[in-house]
XYZ file of C-alpha atoms in Angstrom:
749
model
C 0.174 -0.029 -0.476
C 2.130 3.187 -1.614
C 1.545 6.174 1.616
C -1.101 8.675 1.567
C 1.470 11.302 -0.516
C 1.278 8.635 -3.314
C -1.689 7.048 -3.249
C -3.337 7.222 -7.123
C -6.676 7.140 -6.277
C -8.019 8.621 -9.894
C -6.081 6.276 -11.434
C -7.470 3.079 -8.863
C -11.191 5.088 -10.260
C -10.313 5.000 -14.139
C -9.152 1.414 -13.611
C -12.203 0.216 -12.127
C -13.860 1.983 -14.706
C -12.080 0.520 -17.159
C -13.285 -2.863 -15.146
C -17.148 -2.781 -15.036
C -17.622 -1.454 -19.155
C -16.429 -5.249 -19.830
C -18.854 -7.450 -21.575
C -19.409 -9.965 -18.341
C -22.017 -10.107 -15.756
C -22.807 -7.443 -13.126
C -21.120 -9.722 -9.761
C -18.348 -11.154 -12.322
C -17.723 -7.311 -13.459
C -17.681 -6.522 -9.651
C -16.078 -8.987 -8.297
C -13.182 -8.584 -10.486
C -12.837 -4.801 -9.518
C -13.233 -5.632 -5.703
C -10.022 -7.858 -6.747
C -8.443 -4.592 -8.264
C -9.198 -2.398 -5.009
C -8.516 -4.987 -2.650
C -4.925 -5.865 -4.647
C -3.699 -1.147 -4.780
C -4.558 -1.352 -0.533
C -3.307 -3.963 0.505
C -6.006 -5.391 1.421
C -7.023 -9.939 1.670
C -10.059 -9.954 1.039
C -13.176 -7.369 -0.390
C -16.774 -7.303 -0.086
C -19.474 -5.365 -1.312
C -22.917 -5.715 0.016
C -26.127 -4.329 -1.368
C -29.592 -3.505 0.248
C -32.039 -6.239 -1.211
C -36.143 -5.072 -0.868
C -36.806 -6.947 1.874
C -34.389 -4.570 4.105
C -30.707 -6.844 3.996
C -27.157 -5.886 3.138
C -26.213 -9.369 1.141
C -23.536 -10.002 -0.446
C -23.490 -9.435 -3.510
C -19.777 -9.404 -5.240
C -16.537 -10.940 -3.342
C -12.527 -10.970 -3.765
C -10.883 -13.793 -2.016
C -12.536 -17.235 -0.378
C -12.646 -16.038 2.478
C -16.341 -15.846 2.319
C -17.677 -18.987 0.244
C -19.468 -18.539 -2.602
C -22.260 -20.395 -1.642
C -23.395 -19.561 1.306
C -25.622 -16.277 1.307
C -24.585 -14.030 3.944
C -26.561 -11.421 4.580
C -26.788 -9.241 8.031
C -30.283 -7.083 8.924
C -29.828 -3.028 8.553
C -28.576 -2.626 12.651
C -27.029 -6.067 12.768
C -23.751 -6.419 13.118
C -20.952 -4.820 12.073
C -21.947 -4.212 8.094
C -25.649 -3.640 9.012
C -24.423 -1.041 11.992
C -22.412 1.360 9.377
C -25.577 1.317 7.159
C -27.432 1.847 10.067
C -25.536 5.197 10.584
C -24.432 5.843 7.321
C -20.487 6.623 8.139
C -17.570 4.370 7.855
C -16.068 2.174 10.556
C -12.367 0.857 11.380
C -11.506 -1.818 13.207
C -8.117 -3.617 14.115
C -10.478 -6.940 14.940
C -13.616 -6.706 14.311
C -14.597 -9.538 17.342
C -14.135 -6.589 19.621
C -16.442 -3.964 18.500
C -19.497 -3.595 20.039
C -21.641 -4.690 17.439
C -19.861 -7.416 16.327
C -22.025 -10.065 15.292
C -20.930 -14.179 14.825
C -22.189 -15.365 11.336
C -21.477 -19.130 11.242
C -20.623 -18.055 7.097
C -17.537 -17.199 7.862
C -17.317 -19.154 10.594
C -13.683 -19.467 10.170
C -12.269 -16.331 9.566
C -13.732 -13.535 12.736
C -10.453 -12.512 13.795
C -10.105 -9.550 11.172
C -9.167 -6.510 10.837
C -12.120 -4.786 9.314
C -12.554 -0.967 7.494
C -16.209 -0.385 5.624
C -18.129 2.476 4.502
C -21.072 3.228 2.826
C -22.546 3.039 -0.349
C -24.287 6.668 0.195
C -26.797 8.019 -3.023
C -28.754 11.195 -2.488
C -31.580 8.611 -1.822
C -30.192 6.751 0.975
C -27.658 3.936 1.693
C -27.228 1.090 -1.233
C -25.167 -0.863 0.679
C -21.743 -1.592 2.166
C -17.914 -2.507 1.131
C -15.670 -3.684 3.708
C -11.793 -4.594 3.195
C -10.664 -7.264 5.449
C -7.183 -8.661 6.631
C -5.943 -10.466 9.592
C -4.996 -8.795 12.649
C -1.585 -8.471 12.330
C -1.574 -5.867 9.386
C -4.747 -3.758 10.312
C -6.293 -0.494 8.021
C -4.861 2.948 9.242
C -7.112 6.155 8.487
C -5.727 7.216 5.148
C -6.920 3.880 4.006
C -10.418 4.982 5.129
C -10.891 7.733 3.887
C -9.706 6.390 0.531
C -12.884 3.167 0.733
C -15.186 6.132 0.936
C -14.287 7.639 -2.230
C -14.477 3.867 -3.499
C -18.021 3.946 -1.971
C -19.102 6.533 -2.829
C -17.923 6.056 -6.978
C -20.276 2.723 -6.274
C -23.035 4.569 -5.391
C -23.057 6.117 -8.655
C -23.359 3.330 -10.976
C -25.887 3.487 -13.102
C -26.054 -0.665 -13.188
C -27.140 -1.026 -9.352
C -29.229 2.157 -9.532
C -32.148 -0.927 -9.475
C -31.007 -1.540 -5.953
C -33.210 0.026 -3.313
C -31.736 2.545 -0.647
C -32.389 3.144 3.072
C -33.562 6.688 4.108
C -31.198 7.542 6.779
C -33.798 9.674 8.237
C -35.080 6.000 9.270
C -32.241 5.820 11.900
C -33.401 7.830 14.111
C -37.456 9.231 13.563
C -38.689 12.212 14.628
C -41.918 12.373 16.568
C -44.694 9.232 16.522
C -43.560 6.303 14.924
C -44.058 2.414 15.967
C -41.695 -0.107 15.763
C -42.564 -4.208 15.179
C -41.549 -7.269 16.595
C -42.596 -10.332 18.710
C -44.267 -10.629 21.618
C -42.089 -12.524 24.738
C -45.198 -11.485 27.020
C -49.006 -10.143 26.379
C -50.345 -6.588 28.631
C -49.907 -3.581 27.424
C -47.502 -0.428 29.665
C -47.190 3.202 28.841
C -43.961 4.525 30.337
C -40.568 6.316 30.129
C -37.780 4.420 27.886
C -34.228 3.870 30.367
C -31.471 2.477 28.231
C -29.835 -0.709 30.136
C -25.353 -0.266 29.278
C -24.133 -3.795 29.239
C -20.646 -2.668 31.496
C -17.619 -1.781 29.456
C -14.031 -2.852 29.210
C -11.081 -2.176 28.045
C -8.685 -4.817 27.554
C -5.176 -5.028 29.201
C -4.442 -8.467 27.628
C -0.861 -9.318 29.222
C -0.548 -10.260 33.161
C 2.277 -9.618 35.318
C 1.337 -12.276 37.842
C -0.811 -15.328 36.815
C -1.135 -16.716 40.277
C -2.121 -12.750 41.556
C -4.376 -13.102 38.571
C -6.208 -16.855 40.046
C -6.918 -14.929 42.777
C -8.718 -12.416 41.431
C -11.087 -14.723 39.796
C -11.599 -17.011 42.230
C -12.615 -13.348 44.478
C -14.973 -12.169 41.788
C -16.568 -15.382 40.802
C -17.362 -16.272 45.001
C -18.859 -12.104 45.279
C -20.700 -12.906 41.814
C -22.777 -16.388 43.157
C -22.925 -14.492 46.390
C -24.643 -11.516 45.229
C -27.058 -14.010 42.516
C -27.781 -15.760 45.886
C -28.950 -11.957 47.006
C -30.568 -11.661 44.052
C -32.348 -14.468 44.115
C -33.454 -14.693 47.565
C -34.986 -11.249 47.105
C -37.325 -12.625 44.479
C -39.535 -14.862 47.895
C -42.411 -14.685 45.779
C -42.265 -16.253 41.912
C -42.722 -20.222 41.642
C -41.858 -22.894 42.081
C -40.720 -23.113 38.281
C -39.368 -19.796 37.490
C -37.540 -19.839 40.839
C -36.356 -22.724 39.078
C -35.247 -20.193 36.480
C -33.174 -18.203 38.986
C -31.816 -21.040 39.995
C -30.809 -22.608 36.390
C -28.878 -19.303 36.561
C -27.032 -19.730 39.289
C -25.813 -23.328 38.276
C -24.894 -21.169 35.091
C -22.514 -19.127 37.355
C -20.647 -21.914 39.046
C -20.510 -24.182 35.967
C -16.539 -25.457 36.501
C -15.861 -25.674 32.640
C -16.712 -22.086 31.751
C -14.660 -21.597 34.754
C -12.144 -23.583 33.967
C -11.677 -22.153 30.449
C -10.631 -18.443 32.087
C -8.317 -20.163 34.422
C -6.395 -22.127 30.877
C -5.895 -18.666 29.460
C -4.674 -17.158 32.850
C -1.807 -20.151 33.149
C -1.145 -18.683 29.603
C -0.135 -15.353 30.654
C -4.054 -13.517 30.027
C -5.516 -11.223 33.196
C -8.221 -11.996 34.786
C -10.275 -9.016 32.134
C -9.237 -10.954 28.719
C -9.403 -14.960 29.996
C -13.410 -14.031 30.495
C -13.442 -11.668 28.115
C -11.873 -14.606 25.426
C -13.911 -17.344 26.994
C -17.291 -15.027 25.951
C -16.081 -15.105 22.436
C -15.380 -18.275 22.055
C -18.749 -19.154 23.498
C -20.079 -17.110 21.227
C -19.123 -18.322 18.499
C -20.007 -21.314 19.372
C -23.442 -20.174 19.796
C -23.946 -18.478 16.959
C -22.896 -22.060 14.364
C -25.632 -23.817 16.237
C -28.277 -20.758 15.318
C -31.420 -22.495 17.314
C -33.433 -19.626 18.985
C -33.322 -21.680 22.444
C -29.620 -21.896 22.617
C -30.161 -17.888 21.696
C -32.101 -17.392 24.854
C -29.213 -19.212 26.919
C -26.720 -17.275 25.334
C -27.784 -14.351 26.724
C -27.323 -15.722 30.331
C -23.386 -16.059 29.863
C -23.456 -12.662 27.853
C -24.992 -11.897 31.222
C -22.537 -13.678 33.829
C -18.879 -12.866 31.550
C -19.761 -8.885 32.213
C -21.031 -9.497 35.996
C -18.104 -11.263 36.422
C -16.374 -8.354 34.437
C -17.794 -6.062 36.821
C -16.626 -7.644 40.200
C -13.294 -8.084 38.823
C -13.254 -4.029 38.408
C -14.604 -3.707 41.784
C -17.994 -1.511 39.920
C -20.845 -2.006 41.421
C -24.195 -3.315 39.290
C -26.796 -1.064 38.791
C -27.807 1.781 41.201
C -28.960 4.326 38.675
C -32.875 6.494 40.111
C -36.028 5.231 37.663
C -38.850 7.057 36.644
C -42.238 5.600 37.862
C -43.334 4.064 35.427
C -40.234 2.939 33.021
C -39.355 1.137 30.430
C -36.378 -1.073 30.022
C -35.123 -1.068 26.204
C -31.893 -3.071 25.656
C -30.447 -5.189 22.754
C -30.625 -8.338 25.266
C -30.722 -9.060 28.656
C -30.231 -11.832 31.034
C -32.093 -12.862 34.444
C -30.362 -11.672 37.332
C -29.746 -8.077 34.624
C -33.725 -7.289 34.835
C -33.398 -8.572 38.714
C -30.614 -5.424 39.636
C -32.779 -3.157 38.789
C -35.718 -2.292 41.685
C -39.244 -4.302 40.510
C -40.775 -1.624 41.730
C -40.530 0.836 38.779
C -40.329 -1.853 36.009
C -43.538 -1.499 34.011
C -41.948 -3.058 30.537
C -39.048 -4.436 28.531
C -37.824 -4.522 24.964
C -35.556 -6.121 23.444
C -33.224 -6.006 20.169
C -32.708 -8.959 19.798
C -33.779 -12.468 22.800
C -36.337 -15.328 22.011
C -39.676 -16.350 23.959
C -38.205 -18.939 25.770
C -35.397 -16.924 26.639
C -34.896 -17.042 31.122
C -35.055 -13.171 31.308
C -38.778 -12.995 29.655
C -39.563 -16.802 31.363
C -38.743 -13.934 34.858
C -40.661 -11.069 33.179
C -44.215 -13.738 32.497
C -43.651 -14.361 36.451
C -43.406 -10.711 36.953
C -46.032 -9.960 34.978
C -43.989 -7.645 32.522
C -45.128 -6.905 29.310
C -41.842 -7.464 26.434
C -41.689 -7.460 22.614
C -38.063 -8.520 21.909
C -36.244 -8.497 18.339
C -37.209 -4.885 17.504
C -35.050 -3.728 13.928
C -32.838 -1.257 14.841
C -34.253 -0.724 18.447
C -31.261 0.904 19.641
C -31.030 3.365 16.995
C -34.594 4.273 17.234
C -35.504 4.484 21.209
C -33.291 7.299 23.439
C -33.415 7.925 26.874
C -35.784 9.468 28.365
C -38.543 8.815 25.149
C -42.055 7.851 26.022
C -42.508 4.173 25.009
C -46.566 2.537 24.255
C -44.889 -1.350 24.654
C -47.494 -4.071 23.725
C -46.971 -6.973 24.027
C -50.474 -8.550 22.893
C -49.219 -6.790 18.730
C -45.740 -7.597 19.786
C -45.441 -3.171 19.483
C -43.316 -0.454 20.133
C -44.751 3.316 19.844
C -42.252 5.903 20.368
C -42.933 9.495 21.697
C -46.717 9.044 21.021
C -49.108 11.875 20.474
C -52.376 12.633 22.277
C -54.572 10.746 20.532
C -52.554 7.147 21.192
C -52.180 7.991 24.782
C -55.572 8.218 25.336
C -56.170 4.775 23.387
C -53.816 3.210 25.584
C -54.652 4.400 28.615
C -58.601 3.167 27.633
C -57.165 -0.019 26.832
C -55.058 -0.395 29.835
C -58.571 1.073 31.895
C -60.081 -1.986 29.390
C -57.963 -5.123 29.970
C -57.848 -3.845 33.435
C -61.781 -4.686 33.398
C -61.280 -7.891 31.855
C -59.510 -9.584 35.705
C -62.604 -8.383 36.278
C -64.632 -10.009 34.605
C -62.616 -13.102 34.682
C -63.790 -12.777 37.956
C -67.266 -11.884 37.275
C -67.629 -15.092 34.706
C -66.250 -17.363 36.369
C -68.745 -18.975 37.904
C -71.465 -19.204 35.280
C -72.013 -21.906 33.344
C -69.821 -21.445 29.718
C -73.377 -21.552 27.130
C -73.828 -19.409 24.049
C -76.994 -16.411 24.437
C -79.005 -19.409 23.078
C -78.116 -22.272 25.647
C -75.435 -24.103 23.662
C -72.147 -24.932 26.047
C -68.579 -24.903 25.380
C -65.767 -26.227 26.961
C -62.978 -23.842 27.477
C -60.407 -25.572 28.794
C -56.259 -24.446 28.945
C -53.866 -23.680 27.032
C -49.927 -24.190 29.497
C -46.567 -24.752 29.657
C -45.293 -24.449 33.814
C -46.723 -25.465 36.790
C -46.846 -21.532 37.357
C -50.309 -21.241 35.019
C -51.713 -23.909 36.643
C -53.631 -21.681 39.459
C -55.010 -20.095 36.688
C -57.980 -23.414 36.601
C -59.315 -23.117 39.168
C -59.841 -19.057 40.004
C -61.024 -18.763 35.854
C -63.754 -22.515 36.129
C -61.606 -23.263 33.522
C -62.947 -27.466 32.507
C -58.582 -28.909 32.285
C -55.427 -28.173 30.533
C -56.330 -28.648 27.247
C -52.425 -28.705 26.216
C -49.623 -28.894 28.886
C -46.279 -28.275 26.412
C -43.890 -30.524 28.057
C -40.868 -29.171 26.810
C -40.947 -25.669 28.249
C -38.970 -27.456 31.602
C -36.472 -29.626 29.574
C -36.093 -25.397 27.869
C -35.392 -24.418 31.326
C -32.994 -27.215 32.524
C -29.249 -27.634 31.830
C -28.829 -30.990 31.658
C -31.416 -34.181 30.496
C -34.330 -35.222 33.412
C -33.938 -39.001 34.148
C -37.139 -40.925 34.897
C -37.258 -39.710 37.634
C -36.706 -36.373 37.860
C -39.527 -36.210 34.848
C -42.419 -38.148 37.031
C -41.815 -35.043 39.776
C -42.449 -32.819 37.355
C -45.674 -34.482 35.380
C -46.953 -35.285 38.717
C -45.970 -31.871 40.753
C -48.594 -31.052 36.856
C -51.933 -33.604 37.939
C -52.137 -32.835 41.642
C -52.043 -28.818 41.076
C -54.783 -30.032 38.438
C -56.725 -31.048 41.203
C -58.800 -34.233 39.428
C -59.051 -32.400 36.208
C -58.058 -33.588 33.387
C -55.170 -32.625 31.558
C -53.586 -33.458 28.331
C -49.930 -34.206 27.780
C -48.472 -33.362 24.479
C -44.428 -35.124 24.064
C -42.028 -32.626 23.280
C -42.284 -30.639 20.506
C -38.477 -29.834 20.072
C -35.921 -29.514 18.018
C -36.134 -27.079 14.923
C -36.360 -23.466 16.248
C -37.118 -25.362 19.860
C -33.957 -27.140 20.597
C -32.802 -28.402 24.120
C -29.732 -27.155 24.708
C -28.363 -30.069 25.892
C -29.680 -32.809 22.691
C -28.659 -33.115 19.360
C -28.395 -30.238 17.126
C -29.136 -30.536 13.342
C -28.402 -27.168 11.540
C -31.795 -27.066 9.980
C -32.554 -24.151 6.991
C -35.706 -24.019 7.804
C -35.850 -24.810 11.482
C -39.687 -24.647 11.314
C -40.020 -27.361 8.897
C -37.112 -29.403 9.777
C -36.263 -31.906 12.498
C -38.721 -31.331 15.317
C -41.566 -33.181 16.871
C -42.630 -36.528 16.899
C -40.231 -36.180 13.647
C -36.812 -35.923 16.864
C -38.749 -38.130 19.285
C -38.860 -41.457 16.228
C -36.221 -40.783 15.656
C -34.052 -41.265 19.245
C -37.243 -43.252 20.574
C -35.665 -43.187 23.958
C -37.429 -39.972 24.504
C -40.077 -40.171 23.586
C -39.838 -43.709 25.953
C -38.894 -42.183 28.983
C -41.026 -39.983 28.496
C -43.845 -42.225 28.345
C -42.283 -43.827 31.616
C -42.669 -41.030 33.068
C -45.828 -39.902 32.459
C -46.718 -43.503 33.336
C -45.705 -43.572 36.782
C -47.011 -39.594 37.749
C -50.356 -40.282 36.516
C -51.015 -44.287 38.186
C -55.085 -44.086 39.348
C -55.666 -41.721 37.318
C -56.719 -41.014 32.954
C -53.789 -40.570 30.875
C -54.580 -38.195 28.039
C -51.253 -37.642 25.170
C -51.000 -36.519 22.500
C -48.373 -36.719 20.083
C -47.177 -32.952 17.784
C -46.278 -33.389 14.266
C -47.296 -35.733 12.862
C -47.143 -36.243 9.302
C -47.985 -39.526 8.226
C -50.266 -41.846 9.744
C -47.238 -44.126 10.080
C -45.786 -41.986 12.408
C -48.616 -41.839 14.654
C -48.797 -45.969 14.775
C -45.005 -45.571 15.573
C -45.646 -43.353 17.911
C -48.702 -45.410 19.481
C -46.395 -48.309 19.539
C -43.717 -47.419 21.793
C -46.466 -46.305 24.453
C -46.972 -49.710 24.391
C -45.064 -51.180 24.618
C -44.078 -48.641 27.988
C -47.340 -49.688 29.168
C -46.246 -53.484 28.760
C -43.491 -52.745 30.724
C -45.262 -51.122 33.574
C -47.654 -54.365 33.949
C -44.937 -56.581 33.300
C -42.827 -55.335 36.495
C -46.189 -54.643 38.343
C -46.436 -50.780 38.662
C -49.091 -49.550 39.543
C -50.724 -48.080 36.009
C -53.007 -45.174 35.026
C -57.034 -45.818 34.997
C -57.713 -45.310 31.121
C -55.552 -44.284 28.588
C -56.329 -41.893 25.244
C -54.348 -40.897 22.041
C -54.463 -37.579 20.660
C -52.870 -36.292 17.586
C -52.321 -32.311 17.081
C -53.807 -31.622 13.439
C -50.316 -29.047 12.367
C -49.763 -30.356 8.808
C -51.583 -30.914 5.835
C -50.984 -34.340 5.211
C -52.416 -36.008 7.516
C -55.495 -33.931 7.391
C -55.882 -35.364 3.929
C -55.177 -38.840 5.828
C -57.882 -38.362 8.479
C -60.561 -40.835 7.809
C -58.677 -43.757 8.276
C -56.830 -42.167 11.119
C -60.159 -41.214 13.350
C -60.451 -44.897 12.461
C -57.683 -44.993 15.728
C -57.185 -42.008 17.794
C -59.051 -40.887 20.859
C -59.145 -36.925 20.145
C -57.801 -34.587 17.445
C -56.599 -31.538 18.254
C -56.238 -28.376 15.560
C -53.283 -26.130 16.175
C -54.414 -23.420 14.135
C -51.001 -21.737 14.569
C -48.843 -23.998 12.544
C -51.233 -25.479 10.682
C -51.592 -22.154 9.233
C -47.971 -21.003 7.843
C -48.073 -24.807 6.231
C -51.439 -23.566 4.689
C -50.318 -20.362 3.812
C -46.590 -21.226 2.553
C -46.136 -18.186 5.286
C -44.005 -17.951 8.482
C -46.235 -15.888 10.812
C -42.694 -14.687 12.554
C -41.763 -12.582 9.603
C -42.921 -9.336 10.314
C -42.505 -8.936 6.105
C -45.479 -10.999 4.983
C -47.352 -11.497 9.280
C -50.379 -10.048 8.528
C -50.373 -10.909 4.360
C -52.475 -13.563 5.351
C -55.100 -13.546 7.442
C -56.750 -16.874 9.855
C -60.061 -15.463 9.112
C -59.294 -15.294 5.049
C -62.543 -17.968 3.471
C -60.331 -20.401 2.169
C -58.614 -21.529 5.263
C -61.634 -21.347 7.543
C -63.158 -23.357 4.794
C -59.814 -25.996 5.222
C -61.330 -26.058 9.449
C -64.178 -26.937 8.822
C -63.595 -30.023 6.354
C -61.882 -31.148 9.977
C -64.899 -30.926 12.281
C -66.926 -32.183 9.553
C -64.950 -35.022 9.303
C -64.025 -35.595 13.215
C -67.811 -35.320 13.205
C -68.766 -37.604 11.103
C -66.093 -39.876 13.239
C -67.965 -38.881 16.594
C -64.347 -38.571 17.887
C -64.088 -34.938 19.965
C -62.263 -32.414 18.542
C -60.690 -29.118 20.394
C -59.157 -26.357 19.078
C -55.708 -25.036 20.599
C -54.361 -22.627 18.354
C -54.022 -18.118 19.000
C -57.535 -18.330 17.796
C -58.597 -20.125 19.835
C -57.705 -16.850 22.276
C -58.780 -14.456 20.065
C -62.956 -13.442 19.990
C -63.601 -12.656 17.062
C -61.756 -16.381 15.769
C -63.317 -17.642 18.222
C -66.681 -16.685 16.971
C -65.353 -18.118 13.309
C -64.577 -21.327 15.010
C -67.916 -22.184 17.097
C -69.786 -21.195 13.908
C -68.165 -23.827 11.805
C -69.126 -26.310 14.571
C -66.400 -26.403 17.257
C -67.259 -26.752 20.699
C -63.733 -26.789 22.118
C -61.510 -24.511 22.931
C -58.391 -24.728 24.901
C -57.007 -21.155 25.385
C -54.331 -19.196 27.554
C -55.643 -17.975 30.841
C -55.778 -14.577 30.448
C -57.765 -14.443 27.395
C -60.689 -16.720 29.241
C -62.957 -14.082 30.508
C -63.162 -11.655 26.849
C -63.853 -15.771 24.909
C -65.577 -16.112 27.541
C -68.057 -13.171 27.500
C -68.368 -13.862 23.877
C -69.643 -16.910 24.056
C -72.072 -15.487 26.613
C -73.696 -12.632 24.285
C -73.837 -15.292 21.153
C -76.339 -16.287 19.256
C -74.768 -19.397 17.670
C -77.477 -20.682 15.761
C -77.620 -17.338 13.690
C -73.891 -16.951 13.561
C -73.324 -20.621 12.046
C -76.285 -20.196 9.434
C -73.939 -16.663 8.585
C -70.858 -18.290 8.471
C -72.013 -20.368 6.134
C -73.576 -18.101 3.863
C -70.384 -16.058 3.644
C -68.224 -19.090 3.707
C -69.403 -19.204 -0.525
C -67.314 -16.526 -1.262
C -63.620 -16.642 -1.660
C -62.675 -13.580 0.239
C -59.205 -12.994 1.377
C -60.233 -12.258 4.875
C -64.076 -12.522 6.370
C -62.740 -10.284 9.328
C -64.994 -7.616 8.450
C -67.836 -9.590 7.715
C -67.744 -11.253 10.835
C -67.526 -8.240 12.642
C -70.224 -6.282 11.540
C -72.367 -9.505 12.376
C -70.867 -8.659 15.980
C -72.486 -5.149 16.268
C -75.283 -5.808 14.636
C -76.038 -8.840 17.389
C -74.156 -7.167 20.177
C -71.674 -9.837 20.469
C -68.390 -9.251 22.708
C -65.164 -9.012 20.441
């Protein structure tokens, strides 16, 4: 690389123009141009990212073999260092990319992360079109002169006519003034209004080399002891939490005390690193391993490790935990958060939590549910859009955050909060009333649950049992696989709390994006359609056999209802049932007391099994319709993707006809059927289900009062006739039609 005063920038730009004029495909010409840039600027790698219509920065051209050509490498705006460059519209230079606060490990470039990086945006008059980056080994970092050159090259690429077909990102989108709404994913329902408080994770300047390994080891041991004692105090400060939520904190403490990661830190200290550097080293390696796995549950556990590493660094430095004064109604805003970090704050003032990342199974999300704190997660560019002191409306039902709402939005939110309080009162008022429609038709309402903490709602709301118990959730919260004895205790506790009411246990729905950390992991390009649920437990039958064995032991003298998830073929149901029968025979031969009865069910959530309903209904005792997955498979639509989540409606005539077909088949075969998906918990959607013939709904406790009030006000026979006529159309949505019926007949929706 020539000295800055000698670098022939114009000559380089002329060479690039000549290269781009060659008669080749655009990606080929751009790759040749990147090769020229890398050679002239002394870089090993050059990459051009261009913006897609979906607002991703995707690799369009590459020089060198660092990033495999067949890999689709892309980042959201604001995600990783590349996305950060696009979000701020400025160049970035760093000697080691892993030390940049916005670093995001990508498994597609797993072996080449410890690199010096230089990046610049492609700025057009209309906004950012992409990002160009150069990379080198850490031994050959970039200087500010090369940064200036790359900025000019970025401007050159931004003006290329060939790239005008690519969209641009208006830099004003980085921080919008006035009221605006951010869209994420609901992690915990609820609605709240408050003031943004930005969570500041501990930052620390790295000093690599230690002078005395014994002193560093002693410092580490002291800091770990102090950290664990502090965590114990946090756990003790939350005595009113349910047993299962206490288990989350205990699991967190187990991670803190884990000898494995402590031993790795000690090993780096023995190699000459300071305690702080050793912690950071293990932190980075853990982050890289978790990123390669890529499943959502483990990403939640990664947050625990990040929290613990930052907490340990605080104790090494002697810094105190959070001690800031909070506004009366504080909305905590963070990239991510660990459960202990949430407890660091005064819980009297925390009214909501918003995360840029996170997963709904993360420990902090589970803890927030126990504390009744609304949570919205996976909000893109959250920390770019929200500043400390901003007024926020957090809607945990819709997964939205309104930033700096106007007077009308404030009024609507306050009215809604008042309405929610009325719903809680409604739950209590209606719980003693028989669940019958206005014209006297009885409807069964049952509970969807996944934690023992949920079961108190059975008695409070007078629900008729647990229509769906998600057995995988306790597995996700443990650090090791629960053996038969441990599982028997879990299920026994649940049965005891149900106090004789029926419980439908769904066998483990793990795999895909719900991988349990200590079990097999598979890299699925599309985890929702991958190795999950019954596919996992049939391939690993010991898991299913142990779970069934524990359920048999726990259900002695009681009815045992088993539900198999994600059945796609009749043969899968038969295999699963055979494993259960083998365990039943085993228990009988060993003279173990058996359940009083055993019934089998299947969750209808894959369209292929709907076409096999006739033979299936001859072999099952009941059917449960899982509308969440069934809907997204029906429309080939990822319901968690904000770009398309509102494109299709569960109240479309085509999907409702599909659900009616299922009900009619079950009714003809005289097989009981219920609905356990989200449709059952929304008054208008539940109205449609009842009008098609369904008489049993399984839903979450907080919405039971709303649905029950709808049922009590519903003239069902009239609704059946009305919907039957409406279904003759091929309307993409019957929502407005059903709302008109409800309004005319004074049905509560």
